């Protein structure tokens, strides 16, 4: 391939996606909040596997409780499956 062919192909590859949105306005993504007035957020810093920088995770007390219950249910299901496989 010549350099000219590569440049033309790269230019077309960069230009083609722009034509998709030529007449349209991209949709605006709006965050949906489940907070009600008076809800208090509790923030925890969490490290994810392989990261050295903590990420702040803020939720209400009921959201933290729901996450805890869901995690307990997942662990119990994994334990149940592990017992049945042996």
JSON list of C-alpha atoms in Angstrom, two decimals:
[
{"chain": "A", "resi": 1, "resn": "UNK", "atom": "CA", "xyz": [0.00, 0.00, 0.00]},
{"chain": "A", "resi": 2, "resn": "UNK", "atom": "CA", "xyz": [1.23, 3.42, -0.76]},
{"chain": "A", "resi": 3, "resn": "UNK", "atom": "CA", "xyz": [1.26, 6.24, 1.73]},
{"chain": "A", "resi": 4, "resn": "UNK", "atom": "CA", "xyz": [-1.32, 8.08, -0.36]},
{"chain": "A", "resi": 5, "resn": "UNK", "atom": "CA", "xyz": [-3.77, 5.18, -0.10]},
{"chain": "A", "resi": 6, "resn": "UNK", "atom": "CA", "xyz": [-3.30, 5.00, 3.66]},
{"chain": "A", "resi": 7, "resn": "UNK", "atom": "CA", "xyz": [-3.88, 8.76, 4.04]},
{"chain": "A", "resi": 8, "resn": "UNK", "atom": "CA", "xyz": [-7.04, 8.61, 1.90]},
{"chain": "A", "resi": 9, "resn": "UNK", "atom": "CA", "xyz": [-8.35, 5.60, 3.85]},
{"chain": "A", "resi": 10, "resn": "UNK", "atom": "CA", "xyz": [-7.64, 7.29, 7.19]},
{"chain": "A", "resi": 11, "resn": "UNK", "atom": "CA", "xyz": [-9.36, 10.48, 6.05]},
{"chain": "A", "resi": 12, "resn": "UNK", "atom": "CA", "xyz": [-12.43, 8.59, 4.94]},
{"chain": "A", "resi": 13, "resn": "UNK", "atom": "CA", "xyz": [-12.50, 6.62, 8.21]},
{"chain": "A", "resi": 14, "resn": "UNK", "atom": "CA", "xyz": [-12.48, 9.88, 10.18]},
{"chain": "A", "resi": 15, "resn": "UNK", "atom": "CA", "xyz": [-15.06, 11.58, 7.93]},
{"chain": "A", "resi": 16, "resn": "UNK", "atom": "CA", "xyz": [-17.62, 8.73, 7.63]},
{"chain": "A", "resi": 17, "resn": "UNK", "atom": "CA", "xyz": [-18.89, 8.70, 11.26]},
{"chain": "A", "resi": 18, "resn": "UNK", "atom": "CA", "xyz": [-19.49, 12.44, 11.11]},
{"chain": "A", "resi": 19, "resn": "UNK", "atom": "CA", "xyz": [-21.93, 11.96, 8.23]},
{"chain": "A", "resi": 20, "resn": "UNK", "atom": "CA", "xyz": [-24.17, 9.81, 10.41]},
{"chain": "A", "resi": 21, "resn": "UNK", "atom": "CA", "xyz": [-24.92, 12.77, 12.69]},
{"chain": "A", "resi": 22, "resn": "UNK", "atom": "CA", "xyz": [-24.92, 15.41, 9.95]},
{"chain": "A", "resi": 23, "resn": "UNK", "atom": "CA", "xyz": [-28.63, 16.27, 10.24]},
{"chain": "A", "resi": 24, "resn": "UNK", "atom": "CA", "xyz": [-29.26, 15.04, 13.76]},
{"chain": "A", "resi": 25, "resn": "UNK", "atom": "CA", "xyz": [-28.55, 16.43, 17.17]},
{"chain": "A", "resi": 26, "resn": "UNK", "atom": "CA", "xyz": [-27.13, 13.74, 19.46]},
{"chain": "A", "resi": 27, "resn": "UNK", "atom": "CA", "xyz": [-29.38, 12.91, 22.42]},
{"chain": "A", "resi": 28, "resn": "UNK", "atom": "CA", "xyz": [-28.61, 14.50, 25.77]},
{"chain": "A", "resi": 29, "resn": "UNK", "atom": "CA", "xyz": [-28.06, 11.99, 28.53]},
{"chain": "A", "resi": 30, "resn": "UNK", "atom": "CA", "xyz": [-29.49, 13.14, 31.83]},
{"chain": "A", "resi": 31, "resn": "UNK", "atom": "CA", "xyz": [-28.76, 11.48, 35.12]},
{"chain": "A", "resi": 32, "resn": "UNK", "atom": "CA", "xyz": [-31.76, 10.05, 36.91]},
{"chain": "A", "resi": 33, "resn": "UNK", "atom": "CA", "xyz": [-31.59, 10.63, 40.62]},
{"chain": "A", "resi": 34, "resn": "UNK", "atom": "CA", "xyz": [-33.43, 8.48, 43.12]},
{"chain": "A", "resi": 35, "resn": "UNK", "atom": "CA", "xyz": [-32.71, 10.90, 45.95]},
{"chain": "A", "resi": 36, "resn": "UNK", "atom": "CA", "xyz": [-35.60, 12.48, 47.70]},
{"chain": "A", "resi": 37, "resn": "UNK", "atom": "CA", "xyz": [-35.39, 15.75, 49.60]},
{"chain": "A", "resi": 38, "resn": "UNK", "atom": "CA", "xyz": [-33.91, 15.09, 53.01]},
{"chain": "A", "resi": 39, "resn": "UNK", "atom": "CA", "xyz": [-31.96, 11.95, 52.00]},
{"chain": "A", "resi": 40, "resn": "UNK", "atom": "CA", "xyz": [-28.42, 11.94, 53.34]},
{"chain": "A", "resi": 41, "resn": "UNK", "atom": "CA", "xyz": [-25.56, 10.52, 51.31]},
{"chain": "A", "resi": 42, "resn": "UNK", "atom": "CA", "xyz": [-22.85, 8.46, 52.98]},
{"chain": "A", "resi": 43, "resn": "UNK", "atom": "CA", "xyz": [-19.61, 8.22, 51.01]},
{"chain": "A", "resi": 44, "resn": "UNK", "atom": "CA", "xyz": [-17.06, 5.44, 51.18]},
{"chain": "A", "resi": 45, "resn": "UNK", "atom": "CA", "xyz": [-13.75, 5.20, 49.38]},
{"chain": "A", "resi": 46, "resn": "UNK", "atom": "CA", "xyz": [-13.36, 1.89, 47.60]},
{"chain": "A", "resi": 47, "resn": "UNK", "atom": "CA", "xyz": [-10.40, 0.30, 45.86]},
{"chain": "A", "resi": 48, "resn": "UNK", "atom": "CA", "xyz": [-11.15, -1.89, 42.89]},
{"chain": "A", "resi": 49, "resn": "UNK", "atom": "CA", "xyz": [-9.05, -4.84, 41.86]},
{"chain": "A", "resi": 50, "resn": "UNK", "atom": "CA", "xyz": [-5.78, -3.68, 40.37]},
{"chain": "A", "resi": 51, "resn": "UNK", "atom": "CA", "xyz": [-6.24, 0.00, 41.19]},
{"chain": "A", "resi": 52, "resn": "UNK", "atom": "CA", "xyz": [-4.16, 2.08, 43.54]},
{"chain": "A", "resi": 53, "resn": "UNK", "atom": "CA", "xyz": [-6.48, 5.07, 43.62]},
{"chain": "A", "resi": 54, "resn": "UNK", "atom": "CA", "xyz": [-9.67, 4.91, 45.67]},
{"chain": "A", "resi": 55, "resn": "UNK", "atom": "CA", "xyz": [-12.96, 5.85, 44.05]},
{"chain": "A", "resi": 56, "resn": "UNK", "atom": "CA", "xyz": [-15.60, 7.62, 46.11]},
{"chain": "A", "resi": 57, "resn": "UNK", "atom": "CA", "xyz": [-18.97, 5.86, 46.18]},
{"chain": "A", "resi": 58, "resn": "UNK", "atom": "CA", "xyz": [-21.83, 7.86, 47.69]},
{"chain": "A", "resi": 59, "resn": "UNK", "atom": "CA", "xyz": [-25.23, 6.33, 48.49]},
{"chain": "A", "resi": 60, "resn": "UNK", "atom": "CA", "xyz": [-28.06, 6.66, 50.94]},
{"chain": "A", "resi": 61, "resn": "UNK", "atom": "CA", "xyz": [-28.22, 4.31, 53.92]},
{"chain": "A", "resi": 62, "resn": "UNK", "atom": "CA", "xyz": [-31.02, 2.31, 52.28]},
{"chain": "A", "resi": 63, "resn": "UNK", "atom": "CA", "xyz": [-28.94, 1.93, 49.08]},
{"chain": "A", "resi": 64, "resn": "UNK", "atom": "CA", "xyz": [-25.95, 0.71, 51.12]},
{"chain": "A", "resi": 65, "resn": "UNK", "atom": "CA", "xyz": [-28.21, -1.77, 52.93]},
{"chain": "A", "resi": 66, "resn": "UNK", "atom": "CA", "xyz": [-29.67, -3.01, 49.63]},
{"chain": "A", "resi": 67, "resn": "UNK", "atom": "CA", "xyz": [-26.16, -3.51, 48.23]},
{"chain": "A", "resi": 68, "resn": "UNK", "atom": "CA", "xyz": [-25.16, -5.47, 51.34]},
{"chain": "A", "resi": 69, "resn": "UNK", "atom": "CA", "xyz": [-28.21, -7.72, 51.09]},
{"chain": "A", "resi": 70, "resn": "UNK", "atom": "CA", "xyz": [-27.62, -8.34, 47.38]},
{"chain": "A", "resi": 71, "resn": "UNK", "atom": "CA", "xyz": [-23.96, -9.18, 48.01]},
{"chain": "A", "resi": 72, "resn": "UNK", "atom": "CA", "xyz": [-24.89, -11.60, 50.80]},
{"chain": "A", "resi": 73, "resn": "UNK", "atom": "CA", "xyz": [-27.39, -13.29, 48.50]},
{"chain": "A", "resi": 74, "resn": "UNK", "atom": "CA", "xyz": [-24.78, -13.65, 45.75]},
{"chain": "A", "resi": 75, "resn": "UNK", "atom": "CA", "xyz": [-22.22, -15.14, 48.17]},
{"chain": "A", "resi": 76, "resn": "UNK", "atom": "CA", "xyz": [-24.79, -17.60, 49.54]},
{"chain": "A", "resi": 77, "resn": "UNK", "atom": "CA", "xyz": [-25.71, -18.66, 45.99]},
{"chain": "A", "resi": 78, "resn": "UNK", "atom": "CA", "xyz": [-22.05, -19.22, 45.10]},
{"chain": "A", "resi": 79, "resn": "UNK", "atom": "CA", "xyz": [-21.55, -21.26, 48.28]},
{"chain": "A", "resi": 80, "resn": "UNK", "atom": "CA", "xyz": [-24.68, -23.31, 47.55]},
{"chain": "A", "resi": 81, "resn": "UNK", "atom": "CA", "xyz": [-23.49, -24.03, 44.00]},
{"chain": "A", "resi": 82, "resn": "UNK", "atom": "CA", "xyz": [-20.05, -25.00, 45.32]},
{"chain": "A", "resi": 83, "resn": "UNK", "atom": "CA", "xyz": [-21.55, -27.49, 47.77]},
{"chain": "A", "resi": 84, "resn": "UNK", "atom": "CA", "xyz": [-23.73, -29.08, 45.12]},
{"chain": "A", "resi": 85, "resn": "UNK", "atom": "CA", "xyz": [-20.87, -29.58, 42.66]},
{"chain": "A", "resi": 86, "resn": "UNK", "atom": "CA", "xyz": [-18.76, -31.76, 44.99]}
]
